[in-house]
C-alpha cells in the first residue's frame, strides 16, 4: 500500500524531473523513469504538520456544516490528531491496526520514515504513544506492515538489508511509558520490499516489490510467527506493487477453497492461484482502458467484484478526477472491467479497503474518502462521506492521506498522513432510518462482530405502535460472516427480555440472512429493541449488515 518503489536508488534529490514514462517502468528503480518517479514523489513532501486541534472534547470534534476543526468533512467526525513529533518524528506512510484479543483494546501501528510507532487508541480522543521500533538500517519513505497471530510484520523499501521485522504485539499490554523496542525476529531472505500482504486464514505473508522473485510476491510461511520460513516465489508476471490474497469463496466454482492472490501489477490486474506454493499458477492477466499505474485494490466481501486504483491516471490524464476502476470477477480467468467511478475530488488515489458496503479510500490531498459500493453490480459507486486531512489543496500531488485502517470493532478509522501523523476519525454512515409505512422499523448501520469477543448490539427504536408486540413478531436479519455456526443471535426487548433467535453450531456456511418469528406478545411494542450478536469461536469475523422488525 505504498507509492513509487525506490528499492535500489542510491541518492534521491528533491527536484521534479519530468520524463516520459510507460506504466510498467514508472516504479522500476533500475530505470531512469523509476528514478524520476521517486524524485517526483519526494519533491512533494512538506515538513511535518504540528497543528493542534482546537475545541476537542471527550467526544472529539463533530463534523458540523462541512467542517471539524480546520478539516473539511462529510458524515465523519474528528476524534484526535497525534502529530508525528509526538511519536518519533519523520514523515508518515502506511498504517495498520491490532485488537488485543484478551482485553479488546485497540492499537494503531503507524509507519514512519524512520520506524514504526505503536499507539494505544482504545480511548480514541486521547491516543497514547507507547513506543517506537526503529527502522532496520536507515530511513525509507516506503514502509508497510500487517498483523497475524498478535504479531506485526514490517518491511521497508530502499533499505538494502532491512528484511522483515517481526514484533510481538502482546508486549504492548504492560507498557506505561514510551519505549524504544527491538524486533523479536528478523527474516533476511529479502532486503528491501515495497509492501507486504498477509492471508490470515492460511498464515502466509507475501512480500511485494522486493529484490527477489523478479519483484513479484515473495511468499513466507509465518504460521509460527517468530520463525518465518521462505515458501517460494510468484515471478511469472514480474513486479507486483500490491495484492490481496484470500481463500476464495466467490462465484467461480472452479476455484472455491483455493488460495488466490489478486495482484496490482503496474499495468494489469493479475490473478494467481498460490494454493501450491511450489507451483503458483497464473489464472489471468488483464489490462484496462486508462491504465497508467495499477497501484492497489480490494475485493468486495462476496469476492465478486474488485475495486482498483491507478496512481498515475490523475496526473497524466486530461480528466483529473480521482478514479476507481470496477472489475467483475464472475470468472477469475476472464475478469471484466465494467466501469469507472469518477470522484468529485482531483487528488491521487492511493490505498483502499472494503468493509461491509463501504470502500475506505486514502486519497492523498483529498484525505479519507468513503464510497458506498451497494450498487457495484451496476458499476455505480457513490460517496457516503469524507474527511480531508490536507485542507490546503486538492491536487494530484503526494501529500496528505497515505493509508487508512477501518476494521476496528469500535467503528473508528485510522488515517496516517505524510505530514499530519495519526488522525483518528469516526464515520456516521448508517443512522437509524425512520420507519416506513407498514410497521417496519430498520437499522442499516454496519456493526462489526469481533472474533471470539464480546457481544455487540444494534438498536431499532419503535414509535407510534400502541400496545403490545405481536405474537408473531418478524425479525429480519442480514449478517455477513464466513462461518455462521460461530454466531449466537438474540433479540432483546426494551425491558431487557432476551429471545434466542439462533444458537452456535457446526454450520460452516456463509452469512445469516433469515427471518425469525418471535412470540413477543408480553412486551410493549414501543421502545428500543436490540439485535445482540456474539461470535463464540475463533478464526472468522463479520458484521451486522442490516436488521428490521416487522409489526
Short mmCIF file of C-alpha atoms in Angstrom, two decimals:
data_model
loop_
_atom_site.label_atom_id
_atom_site.label_comp_id
_atom_site.label_asym_id
_atom_site.label_seq_id
_atom_site.Cartn_x
_atom_site.Cartn_y
_atom_site.Cartn_z
CA UNK A 1 0.00 0.00 0.00
CA UNK A 2 2.80 2.35 -0.84
CA UNK A 3 3.67 4.66 -3.62
CA UNK A 4 6.57 4.63 -6.07
CA UNK A 5 9.10 1.94 -5.30
CA UNK A 6 12.72 3.11 -4.86
CA UNK A 7 14.45 -0.10 -3.76
CA UNK A 8 17.88 0.32 -5.35
CA UNK A 9 18.19 4.09 -5.61
CA UNK A 10 21.38 5.42 -4.12
CA UNK A 11 20.56 9.11 -3.94
CA UNK A 12 17.21 10.87 -4.21
CA UNK A 13 17.05 14.59 -4.83
CA UNK A 14 14.07 16.83 -4.19
CA UNK A 15 13.79 18.20 -7.71
CA UNK A 16 10.97 17.19 -10.01
CA UNK A 17 12.21 15.52 -13.17
CA UNK A 18 9.68 15.32 -15.98
CA UNK A 19 10.38 12.28 -18.12
CA UNK A 20 8.15 10.24 -20.37
CA UNK A 21 7.20 7.03 -18.53
CA UNK A 22 5.48 3.88 -19.56
CA UNK A 23 3.16 2.33 -16.98
CA UNK A 24 5.30 -0.74 -16.48
CA UNK A 25 8.55 1.15 -15.90
CA UNK A 26 7.22 4.01 -13.79
CA UNK A 27 8.28 2.47 -10.46
CA UNK A 28 11.22 0.29 -11.50
CA UNK A 29 14.26 1.61 -9.56
CA UNK A 30 16.64 0.27 -12.18
CA UNK A 31 15.30 2.58 -14.90
CA UNK A 32 15.61 6.32 -15.44
CA UNK A 33 11.81 6.50 -15.39
CA UNK A 34 11.58 4.86 -11.99
CA UNK A 35 14.25 7.12 -10.55
CA UNK A 36 12.45 10.18 -11.89
CA UNK A 37 9.18 8.97 -10.37
CA UNK A 38 10.79 8.62 -6.96
CA UNK A 39 12.24 12.11 -7.17
CA UNK A 40 8.82 13.47 -8.12
CA UNK A 41 7.26 11.77 -5.09
CA UNK A 42 9.82 13.13 -2.65
CA UNK A 43 9.67 16.61 -4.14
CA UNK A 44 6.08 16.94 -2.92
CA UNK A 45 6.94 16.18 0.72
CA UNK A 46 6.47 19.02 3.18
CA UNK A 47 7.64 19.39 6.79
CA UNK A 48 5.57 17.58 9.38
CA UNK A 49 2.40 19.40 10.42
CA UNK A 50 2.13 20.27 14.12
CA UNK A 51 -1.43 21.58 14.01
CA UNK A 52 -3.10 21.50 17.43
CA UNK A 53 -6.76 20.54 17.29
CA UNK A 54 -8.98 23.19 18.86
CA UNK A 55 -12.22 22.60 20.66
CA UNK A 56 -11.52 18.93 21.26
CA UNK A 57 -13.67 17.44 24.00
CA UNK A 58 -14.22 13.95 25.37
CA UNK A 59 -16.38 13.20 22.34
CA UNK A 60 -13.98 14.75 19.81
CA UNK A 61 -14.91 17.42 17.28
CA UNK A 62 -18.11 16.73 15.34
CA UNK A 63 -18.43 17.43 11.64
CA UNK A 64 -20.77 20.44 11.53
CA UNK A 65 -21.59 22.42 8.40
CA UNK A 66 -18.82 20.66 6.48
CA UNK A 67 -16.01 21.26 8.97
CA UNK A 68 -14.41 19.57 12.01
CA UNK A 69 -11.75 21.92 13.38
CA UNK A 70 -9.88 23.02 10.20
CA UNK A 71 -10.74 19.88 8.23
CA UNK A 72 -13.43 19.66 5.52
CA UNK A 73 -15.72 16.72 6.20
CA UNK A 74 -18.97 14.95 5.43
CA UNK A 75 -20.53 12.38 7.79
CA UNK A 76 -17.18 11.83 9.55
CA UNK A 77 -16.29 13.26 12.99
CA UNK A 78 -12.78 14.03 14.23
CA UNK A 79 -11.69 12.26 17.40
CA UNK A 80 -7.99 13.19 17.65
CA UNK A 81 -4.74 14.04 15.89
CA UNK A 82 -1.40 12.71 17.16
CA UNK A 83 1.33 14.59 15.27
CA UNK A 84 4.49 12.88 14.09
CA UNK A 85 6.55 14.87 16.57
CA UNK A 86 4.71 13.10 19.39
CA UNK A 87 5.53 9.58 18.16
CA UNK A 88 9.10 9.50 16.93
CA UNK A 89 9.27 12.09 14.15
CA UNK A 90 9.87 11.60 10.44
CA UNK A 91 7.10 11.57 7.85
CA UNK A 92 4.12 9.21 7.85
CA UNK A 93 3.38 6.35 5.46
CA UNK A 94 1.40 3.16 5.94
CA UNK A 95 -0.75 2.11 8.89
CA UNK A 96 -2.49 -0.97 10.28
CA UNK A 97 -4.33 -1.92 13.46
CA UNK A 98 -4.41 -4.62 16.13
CA UNK A 99 -7.10 -5.55 18.64
CA UNK A 100 -5.84 -7.32 21.75
CA UNK A 101 -7.98 -10.47 21.99
CA UNK A 102 -7.65 -10.61 25.78
CA UNK A 103 -8.77 -7.05 26.54
CA UNK A 104 -10.43 -5.77 23.36
CA UNK A 105 -8.12 -2.74 23.42
CA UNK A 106 -7.36 -1.25 20.02
CA UNK A 107 -3.89 -0.22 18.85
CA UNK A 108 -2.52 1.67 15.85
CA UNK A 109 0.67 0.50 14.13
CA UNK A 110 1.94 3.67 12.48
CA UNK A 111 4.56 3.57 9.73
CA UNK A 112 7.04 6.43 9.56
CA UNK A 113 10.15 7.10 7.51
CA UNK A 114 12.40 6.27 10.47
CA UNK A 115 10.49 3.49 12.19
CA UNK A 116 7.17 2.10 13.38
CA UNK A 117 5.16 3.68 16.20
CA UNK A 118 2.72 1.79 18.42
CA UNK A 119 -0.21 3.82 19.76
CA UNK A 120 -3.00 2.82 22.14
CA UNK A 121 -6.22 4.17 20.58
CA UNK A 122 -8.65 2.41 22.92
CA UNK A 123 -9.56 5.92 24.10
CA UNK A 124 -9.66 7.39 20.59
CA UNK A 125 -9.92 11.01 21.72
CA UNK A 126 -6.69 10.61 23.71
CA UNK A 127 -4.31 8.29 21.80
CA UNK A 128 -1.28 7.19 23.82
CA UNK A 129 2.13 6.69 22.20
CA UNK A 130 3.70 3.51 23.60
CA UNK A 131 6.97 3.37 21.75
CA UNK A 132 8.95 3.04 18.57
CA UNK A 133 10.51 0.15 16.68
CA UNK A 134 13.40 1.79 14.77
CA UNK A 135 13.91 1.06 11.10
CA UNK A 136 16.39 -1.74 10.48
CA UNK A 137 19.19 0.26 8.88
CA UNK A 138 18.28 3.70 7.63
CA UNK A 139 15.28 5.74 6.61
CA UNK A 140 12.67 4.98 3.94
CA UNK A 141 9.61 6.80 2.70
CA UNK A 142 8.02 3.40 1.96
CA UNK A 143 7.24 1.21 4.97
CA UNK A 144 4.42 -1.31 5.28
CA UNK A 145 3.05 -3.62 7.96
CA UNK A 146 0.35 -6.24 8.53
CA UNK A 147 -0.71 -8.38 11.51
CA UNK A 148 -1.04 -12.13 12.08
CA UNK A 149 -1.48 -14.01 15.37
CA UNK A 150 -0.81 -10.94 17.53
CA UNK A 151 2.45 -10.17 15.70
CA UNK A 152 3.28 -7.28 13.38
CA UNK A 153 5.31 -7.99 10.22
CA UNK A 154 7.11 -4.92 8.88
CA UNK A 155 9.02 -4.26 5.64
CA UNK A 156 10.63 -1.19 4.11
CA UNK A 157 11.78 -0.23 0.63
CA UNK A 158 15.08 1.44 -0.30
CA UNK A 159 16.94 -0.13 2.67
CA UNK A 160 19.24 -2.84 1.33
CA UNK A 161 19.31 -5.09 4.41
CA UNK A 162 16.01 -4.25 6.08
CA UNK A 163 14.30 -7.64 5.68
CA UNK A 164 11.05 -8.32 7.55
CA UNK A 165 10.83 -7.32 11.20
CA UNK A 166 8.59 -9.42 13.45
CA UNK A 167 7.21 -7.75 16.59
CA UNK A 168 5.13 -9.46 19.30
CA UNK A 169 2.26 -7.05 19.91
CA UNK A 170 1.34 -8.60 23.25
CA UNK A 171 4.39 -6.76 24.63
CA UNK A 172 2.29 -3.60 24.45
CA UNK A 173 -0.03 -4.80 27.23
CA UNK A 174 2.31 -3.77 30.05
CA UNK A 175 3.75 -0.54 28.60
CA UNK A 176 3.13 2.56 30.70
CA UNK A 177 5.82 4.92 29.34
CA UNK A 178 7.16 5.18 25.76
CA UNK A 179 9.81 2.62 24.87
CA UNK A 180 12.36 2.01 22.16
CA UNK A 181 11.68 -1.55 21.03
CA UNK A 182 13.72 -4.21 19.30
CA UNK A 183 12.27 -6.78 16.91
CA UNK A 184 11.51 -10.29 18.15
CA UNK A 185 12.73 -11.81 14.89
CA UNK A 186 14.16 -10.72 11.56
CA UNK A 187 13.57 -12.51 8.26
CA UNK A 188 16.51 -11.93 5.88
CA UNK A 189 15.68 -13.81 2.67
CA UNK A 190 14.97 -10.46 1.01
CA UNK A 191 16.34 -7.00 1.72
CA UNK A 192 14.11 -4.11 0.67
CA UNK A 193 10.43 -4.75 -0.02
CA UNK A 194 7.86 -2.21 -1.06
CA UNK A 195 4.88 -3.81 0.57
CA UNK A 196 3.54 -6.79 2.49
CA UNK A 197 0.20 -8.63 2.42
CA UNK A 198 -0.90 -11.42 4.77
CA UNK A 199 -3.59 -14.05 4.38
CA UNK A 200 -4.63 -14.53 7.99
CA UNK A 201 -6.59 -17.68 7.13
CA UNK A 202 -3.56 -19.56 5.87
CA UNK A 203 -0.69 -17.94 7.77
CA UNK A 204 1.29 -16.86 4.72
CA UNK A 205 2.82 -13.44 4.11
CA UNK A 206 3.53 -12.00 0.67
CA UNK A 207 6.40 -9.51 0.46
CA UNK A 208 5.85 -7.48 -2.67
CA UNK A 209 8.28 -5.46 -4.77
CA UNK A 210 11.34 -6.94 -3.08
CA UNK A 211 14.78 -7.58 -4.56
CA UNK A 212 13.76 -11.22 -5.09
CA UNK A 213 11.18 -13.11 -7.20
CA UNK A 214 11.54 -10.58 -10.05
CA UNK A 215 9.69 -8.17 -7.76
CA UNK A 216 6.67 -10.48 -7.55
CA UNK A 217 5.26 -11.92 -4.32
CA UNK A 218 7.92 -13.48 -2.09
CA UNK A 219 5.92 -16.00 -0.05
CA UNK A 220 6.75 -16.55 3.63
CA UNK A 221 5.30 -19.16 5.99
CA UNK A 222 4.53 -17.25 9.20
CA UNK A 223 2.34 -19.82 10.92
CA UNK A 224 4.96 -19.82 13.67
CA UNK A 225 5.32 -16.03 13.76
CA UNK A 226 8.77 -15.79 15.31
CA UNK A 227 10.19 -18.42 12.93
CA UNK A 228 9.24 -17.28 9.41
CA UNK A 229 10.28 -19.59 6.55
CA UNK A 230 10.71 -18.98 2.84
CA UNK A 231 7.82 -20.60 0.95
CA UNK A 232 8.59 -19.67 -2.66
CA UNK A 233 8.08 -17.06 -5.38
CA UNK A 234 5.44 -15.75 -7.74
CA UNK A 235 7.62 -14.36 -10.52
CA UNK A 236 5.77 -15.08 -13.77
CA UNK A 237 4.41 -11.55 -14.25
CA UNK A 238 7.31 -9.68 -12.69
CA UNK A 239 6.95 -6.72 -10.35
CA UNK A 240 3.84 -6.59 -8.14
CA UNK A 241 3.02 -3.32 -6.45
CA UNK A 242 0.28 -4.55 -4.12
CA UNK A 243 -2.02 -7.51 -3.65
CA UNK A 244 -4.75 -9.18 -1.64
CA UNK A 245 -4.61 -12.94 -1.04
CA UNK A 246 -7.66 -14.84 0.19
CA UNK A 247 -9.21 -18.27 0.50
CA UNK A 248 -11.58 -17.91 -2.41
CA UNK A 249 -15.33 -18.12 -1.70
CA UNK A 250 -16.57 -16.15 -4.70
CA UNK A 251 -18.85 -17.15 -7.56
CA UNK A 252 -16.33 -19.01 -9.75
CA UNK A 253 -16.87 -22.64 -8.70
CA UNK A 254 -13.60 -23.77 -10.31
CA UNK A 255 -11.55 -22.00 -7.63
CA UNK A 256 -13.64 -22.28 -4.48
CA UNK A 257 -11.46 -23.13 -1.48
CA UNK A 258 -8.23 -22.23 -3.32
CA UNK A 259 -5.80 -19.57 -2.12
CA UNK A 260 -5.94 -16.80 -4.71
CA UNK A 261 -3.91 -13.59 -4.96
CA UNK A 262 -5.26 -10.51 -6.74
CA UNK A 263 -2.19 -8.55 -7.83
CA UNK A 264 -1.93 -4.93 -8.93
CA UNK A 265 0.93 -5.41 -11.37
CA UNK A 266 1.77 -1.93 -12.65
CA UNK A 267 -0.28 -2.13 -15.86
CA UNK A 268 -2.62 -5.08 -15.24
CA UNK A 269 -4.82 -6.91 -12.77
CA UNK A 270 -3.08 -10.29 -12.45
CA UNK A 271 -4.78 -13.19 -10.66
CA UNK A 272 -2.69 -16.11 -9.37
CA UNK A 273 -3.55 -19.41 -7.65
CA UNK A 274 -0.96 -19.85 -4.88
CA UNK A 275 -2.50 -22.88 -3.18
CA UNK A 276 0.59 -24.91 -4.08
CA UNK A 277 3.42 -22.58 -3.07
CA UNK A 278 5.90 -24.60 -5.12
CA UNK A 279 3.80 -24.24 -8.28
CA UNK A 280 1.81 -20.98 -8.38
CA UNK A 281 -0.47 -20.79 -11.42
CA UNK A 282 -1.34 -17.55 -13.18
CA UNK A 283 -5.07 -17.55 -13.88
CA UNK A 284 -5.47 -14.21 -15.66
CA UNK A 285 -3.56 -11.09 -16.64
CA UNK A 286 -5.86 -8.27 -17.79
CA UNK A 287 -5.10 -4.71 -18.86
CA UNK A 288 -7.73 -1.97 -18.91
CA UNK A 289 -8.53 1.26 -20.68
CA UNK A 290 -6.95 4.28 -18.99
CA UNK A 291 -4.21 2.32 -17.24
CA UNK A 292 -1.20 4.37 -16.14
CA UNK A 293 -0.07 2.60 -12.96
CA UNK A 294 -2.12 -0.19 -11.39
CA UNK A 295 -1.49 0.57 -7.76
CA UNK A 296 -3.78 -1.24 -5.31
CA UNK A 297 -7.22 -2.75 -4.98
CA UNK A 298 -9.58 -4.71 -2.75
CA UNK A 299 -12.33 -7.32 -3.09
CA UNK A 300 -15.93 -6.75 -2.12
CA UNK A 301 -16.84 -9.04 0.74
CA UNK A 302 -18.66 -11.50 -1.52
CA UNK A 303 -15.46 -11.67 -3.65
CA UNK A 304 -17.46 -10.97 -6.80
CA UNK A 305 -16.01 -7.52 -7.52
CA UNK A 306 -12.59 -5.90 -7.27
CA UNK A 307 -12.06 -2.15 -6.94
CA UNK A 308 -8.73 -0.97 -8.34
CA UNK A 309 -7.00 2.39 -8.02
CA UNK A 310 -4.49 3.69 -10.54
CA UNK A 311 -1.93 6.04 -9.05
CA UNK A 312 -0.85 7.99 -12.12
CA UNK A 313 -4.01 8.40 -14.20
CA UNK A 314 -4.95 11.68 -12.49
CA UNK A 315 -1.62 13.41 -13.15
CA UNK A 316 -1.28 12.07 -16.71
CA UNK A 317 -4.86 12.14 -17.92
CA UNK A 318 -6.89 15.04 -19.25
CA UNK A 319 -9.69 14.38 -16.74
CA UNK A 320 -8.03 14.97 -13.37
CA UNK A 321 -10.83 13.46 -11.27
CA UNK A 322 -9.90 10.64 -8.90
CA UNK A 323 -10.95 7.33 -10.45
CA UNK A 324 -11.83 3.87 -9.12
CA UNK A 325 -11.83 1.03 -11.66
CA UNK A 326 -14.54 -1.61 -11.18
CA UNK A 327 -13.96 -5.26 -12.11
CA UNK A 328 -16.48 -8.09 -12.30
CA UNK A 329 -14.83 -11.37 -11.24
CA UNK A 330 -17.63 -13.80 -12.09
CA UNK A 331 -14.90 -15.69 -13.95
CA UNK A 332 -11.41 -15.46 -12.46
CA UNK A 333 -9.96 -16.48 -15.80
CA UNK A 334 -11.74 -13.60 -17.51
CA UNK A 335 -12.11 -10.57 -15.22
CA UNK A 336 -14.17 -7.84 -16.87
CA UNK A 337 -13.59 -4.12 -16.37
CA UNK A 338 -17.18 -2.88 -16.10
CA UNK A 339 -16.89 0.80 -15.26
CA UNK A 340 -15.14 3.70 -13.58
CA UNK A 341 -16.20 5.81 -10.62
CA UNK A 342 -15.20 9.47 -11.01
CA UNK A 343 -14.82 11.28 -7.71
CA UNK A 344 -15.65 14.96 -7.32
CA UNK A 345 -12.09 15.28 -5.96
CA UNK A 346 -9.00 15.70 -8.15
CA UNK A 347 -6.37 14.06 -5.94
CA UNK A 348 -4.27 10.92 -6.47
CA UNK A 349 -5.89 7.78 -5.11
CA UNK A 350 -3.71 5.51 -3.02
CA UNK A 351 -4.93 2.75 -0.67
CA UNK A 352 -8.47 1.44 -0.22
CA UNK A 353 -10.05 -1.25 1.95
CA UNK A 354 -13.60 -2.55 1.83
CA UNK A 355 -15.61 -3.18 4.97
CA UNK A 356 -19.24 -4.11 4.56
CA UNK A 357 -20.83 -1.95 1.91
CA UNK A 358 -18.19 0.79 2.05
CA UNK A 359 -14.79 1.31 0.47
CA UNK A 360 -12.49 3.40 2.65
CA UNK A 361 -10.00 5.19 0.40
CA UNK A 362 -6.93 7.20 1.41
CA UNK A 363 -6.56 9.60 -1.48
CA UNK A 364 -3.58 11.81 -0.64
CA UNK A 365 -4.61 15.51 -0.76
CA UNK A 366 -8.33 14.60 -0.75
CA UNK A 367 -7.94 12.69 2.52
CA UNK A 368 -10.19 9.82 3.54
CA UNK A 369 -13.00 9.23 1.03
CA UNK A 370 -15.72 6.67 1.78
CA UNK A 371 -17.66 5.13 -1.11
CA UNK A 372 -20.91 3.18 -0.88
CA UNK A 373 -20.44 0.06 -3.04
CA UNK A 374 -24.01 -1.25 -2.69
CA UNK A 375 -24.64 -0.80 -6.43
CA UNK A 376 -21.30 -2.14 -7.62
CA UNK A 377 -23.11 -4.77 -9.71
CA UNK A 378 -24.37 -1.87 -11.82
CA UNK A 379 -20.86 -0.36 -11.86
CA UNK A 380 -22.13 2.52 -9.72
CA UNK A 381 -20.45 3.85 -6.58
CA UNK A 382 -21.48 6.89 -4.52
CA UNK A 383 -19.62 8.99 -1.99
CA UNK A 384 -21.02 8.47 1.51
CA UNK A 385 -18.56 10.60 3.46
CA UNK A 386 -15.08 12.09 3.63
CA UNK A 387 -12.54 13.65 5.95
CA UNK A 388 -9.90 15.80 4.28
CA UNK A 389 -6.73 15.87 6.40
CA UNK A 390 -4.98 18.14 3.83
CA UNK A 391 -7.25 21.19 3.54
CA UNK A 392 -4.66 23.36 1.80
CA UNK A 393 -5.24 21.88 -1.67
CA UNK A 394 -6.80 19.09 -3.72
CA UNK A 395 -4.30 18.36 -6.48
CA UNK A 396 -2.55 15.34 -7.97
CA UNK A 397 0.44 15.55 -5.62
CA UNK A 398 1.88 13.29 -2.94
CA UNK A 399 0.75 14.95 0.29
CA UNK A 400 -1.78 14.10 2.95
CA UNK A 401 -3.50 10.75 3.49
CA UNK A 402 -1.25 7.77 2.72
CA UNK A 403 -3.42 4.96 4.07
CA UNK A 404 -6.21 4.07 6.47
CA UNK A 405 -7.40 1.21 8.68
CA UNK A 406 -11.21 0.77 9.02
CA UNK A 407 -11.50 -2.67 10.67
CA UNK A 408 -11.85 -1.94 14.40
CA UNK A 409 -15.00 -3.19 16.13
CA UNK A 410 -15.42 0.26 17.70
CA UNK A 411 -16.02 1.79 14.27
CA UNK A 412 -13.16 4.28 14.46
CA UNK A 413 -10.97 4.69 11.39
CA UNK A 414 -7.24 5.41 11.48
CA UNK A 415 -5.66 7.66 8.84
CA UNK A 416 -1.90 8.15 8.52
CA UNK A 417 -0.85 11.40 6.90
CA UNK A 418 2.55 12.03 5.35
CA UNK A 419 2.78 15.39 7.11
CA UNK A 420 -0.07 15.09 9.63
CA UNK A 421 0.62 11.85 11.53
CA UNK A 422 -2.15 9.77 13.09
CA UNK A 423 -5.67 11.10 12.56
CA UNK A 424 -8.48 9.20 14.32
CA UNK A 425 -12.00 9.71 12.98
CA UNK A 426 -15.46 8.18 13.40
CA UNK A 427 -17.75 7.88 10.36
CA UNK A 428 -21.52 8.25 10.79
CA UNK A 429 -22.71 6.49 7.67
CA UNK A 430 -25.72 4.45 8.70
CA UNK A 431 -28.00 6.30 11.04
CA UNK A 432 -31.15 4.51 12.16
CA UNK A 433 -33.68 5.07 9.42
CA UNK A 434 -37.18 6.32 10.22
CA UNK A 435 -39.77 3.59 9.90
CA UNK A 436 -41.64 3.41 6.59
CA UNK A 437 -45.34 2.78 6.40
CA UNK A 438 -46.43 -0.75 7.10
CA UNK A 439 -44.87 -1.11 10.57
CA UNK A 440 -41.31 -1.89 9.51
CA UNK A 441 -38.52 -0.47 11.68
CA UNK A 442 -35.00 -0.93 10.36
CA UNK A 443 -31.33 -0.25 11.13
CA UNK A 444 -28.88 -0.43 8.21
CA UNK A 445 -25.77 0.70 10.12
CA UNK A 446 -22.89 -1.79 9.90
CA UNK A 447 -21.76 -3.18 13.26
CA UNK A 448 -18.53 -5.20 13.38
CA UNK A 449 -18.63 -8.51 15.25
CA UNK A 450 -15.29 -9.19 16.99
CA UNK A 451 -13.74 -12.63 16.64
CA UNK A 452 -14.44 -14.69 19.77
CA UNK A 453 -15.20 -11.44 21.57
CA UNK A 454 -17.89 -9.65 23.49
CA UNK A 455 -21.42 -9.43 22.16
CA UNK A 456 -22.35 -6.38 20.08
CA UNK A 457 -25.76 -4.79 19.67
CA UNK A 458 -27.64 -2.81 17.05
CA UNK A 459 -30.70 -0.76 18.11
CA UNK A 460 -34.08 -0.18 16.50
CA UNK A 461 -36.42 2.31 18.16
CA UNK A 462 -40.12 1.62 17.67
CA UNK A 463 -42.50 4.55 17.88
CA UNK A 464 -46.16 5.05 17.09
CA UNK A 465 -47.14 1.40 17.69
CA UNK A 466 -49.58 1.20 20.62
CA UNK A 467 -49.98 -1.71 22.99
CA UNK A 468 -48.12 -4.99 22.96
CA UNK A 469 -45.91 -6.51 20.29
CA UNK A 470 -47.46 -9.28 18.17
CA UNK A 471 -47.27 -12.96 18.95
CA UNK A 472 -45.51 -13.48 15.61
CA UNK A 473 -43.11 -10.55 15.52
CA UNK A 474 -40.96 -10.87 12.41
CA UNK A 475 -37.24 -10.24 12.87
CA UNK A 476 -35.38 -9.87 9.57
CA UNK A 477 -31.62 -10.36 9.92
CA UNK A 478 -28.75 -9.85 7.45
CA UNK A 479 -25.36 -10.70 8.97
CA UNK A 480 -22.29 -11.25 6.79
CA UNK A 481 -19.93 -13.81 8.31
CA UNK A 482 -17.86 -16.61 6.69
CA UNK A 483 -18.80 -19.24 9.35
CA UNK A 484 -22.32 -18.69 10.65
CA UNK A 485 -22.07 -21.53 13.15
CA UNK A 486 -19.88 -19.25 15.28
CA UNK A 487 -22.76 -16.85 15.90
CA UNK A 488 -25.26 -16.60 18.77
CA UNK A 489 -28.09 -14.17 17.99
CA UNK A 490 -30.70 -12.73 20.38
CA UNK A 491 -33.48 -10.17 20.12
CA UNK A 492 -33.59 -8.03 23.26
CA UNK A 493 -36.85 -6.27 24.11
CA UNK A 494 -36.97 -2.75 25.61
CA UNK A 495 -37.33 -4.19 29.14
CA UNK A 496 -34.26 -6.41 28.69
CA UNK A 497 -36.06 -9.69 27.96
CA UNK A 498 -33.97 -11.74 25.52
CA UNK A 499 -35.36 -14.02 22.80
CA UNK A 500 -32.89 -16.52 21.36
CA UNK A 501 -33.01 -16.42 17.56
CA UNK A 502 -30.01 -18.64 16.81
CA UNK A 503 -27.50 -20.64 18.81
CA UNK A 504 -23.97 -21.72 17.88
CA UNK A 505 -23.42 -24.87 15.81
CA UNK A 506 -21.06 -26.62 13.38
CA UNK A 507 -22.72 -24.95 10.40
CA UNK A 508 -19.83 -23.81 8.17
CA UNK A 509 -21.99 -21.89 5.73
CA UNK A 510 -21.60 -18.21 4.96
CA UNK A 511 -23.82 -15.45 6.39
CA UNK A 512 -27.11 -15.35 8.26
CA UNK A 513 -29.86 -13.94 6.04
CA UNK A 514 -33.10 -15.04 7.61
CA UNK A 515 -36.48 -14.06 9.04
CA UNK A 516 -37.33 -15.27 12.55
CA UNK A 517 -40.70 -15.14 14.29
CA UNK A 518 -40.83 -14.32 17.99
CA UNK A 519 -43.77 -14.50 20.38
CA UNK A 520 -43.29 -11.06 21.89
CA UNK A 521 -46.92 -10.60 22.95
CA UNK A 522 -45.93 -9.94 26.57
CA UNK A 523 -43.72 -6.98 25.57
CA UNK A 524 -44.62 -3.36 24.93
CA UNK A 525 -44.13 -2.60 21.27
CA UNK A 526 -42.78 0.92 21.74
CA UNK A 527 -39.19 1.41 22.86
CA UNK A 528 -35.70 0.48 21.81
CA UNK A 529 -35.16 -3.11 20.73
CA UNK A 530 -31.69 -4.57 20.26
CA UNK A 531 -30.25 -7.22 18.00
CA UNK A 532 -27.49 -8.85 20.07
CA UNK A 533 -24.83 -10.90 18.27
CA UNK A 534 -21.79 -12.72 19.63
CA UNK A 535 -19.08 -14.72 17.85
CA UNK A 536 -18.20 -17.51 20.30
CA UNK A 537 -15.37 -19.21 18.38
CA UNK A 538 -12.09 -18.01 16.89
CA UNK A 539 -10.84 -17.54 13.31
CA UNK A 540 -13.59 -15.60 11.49
CA UNK A 541 -15.01 -12.09 11.67
CA UNK A 542 -18.11 -10.48 10.21
CA UNK A 543 -20.63 -7.71 10.75
CA UNK A 544 -24.31 -6.93 11.11
CA UNK A 545 -25.28 -5.51 7.73
CA UNK A 546 -28.94 -4.69 8.49
CA UNK A 547 -31.90 -5.88 10.51
CA UNK A 548 -35.52 -4.91 10.96
CA UNK A 549 -38.69 -5.55 12.93
CA UNK A 550 -41.98 -6.03 11.09
CA UNK A 551 -45.09 -5.32 13.23
#
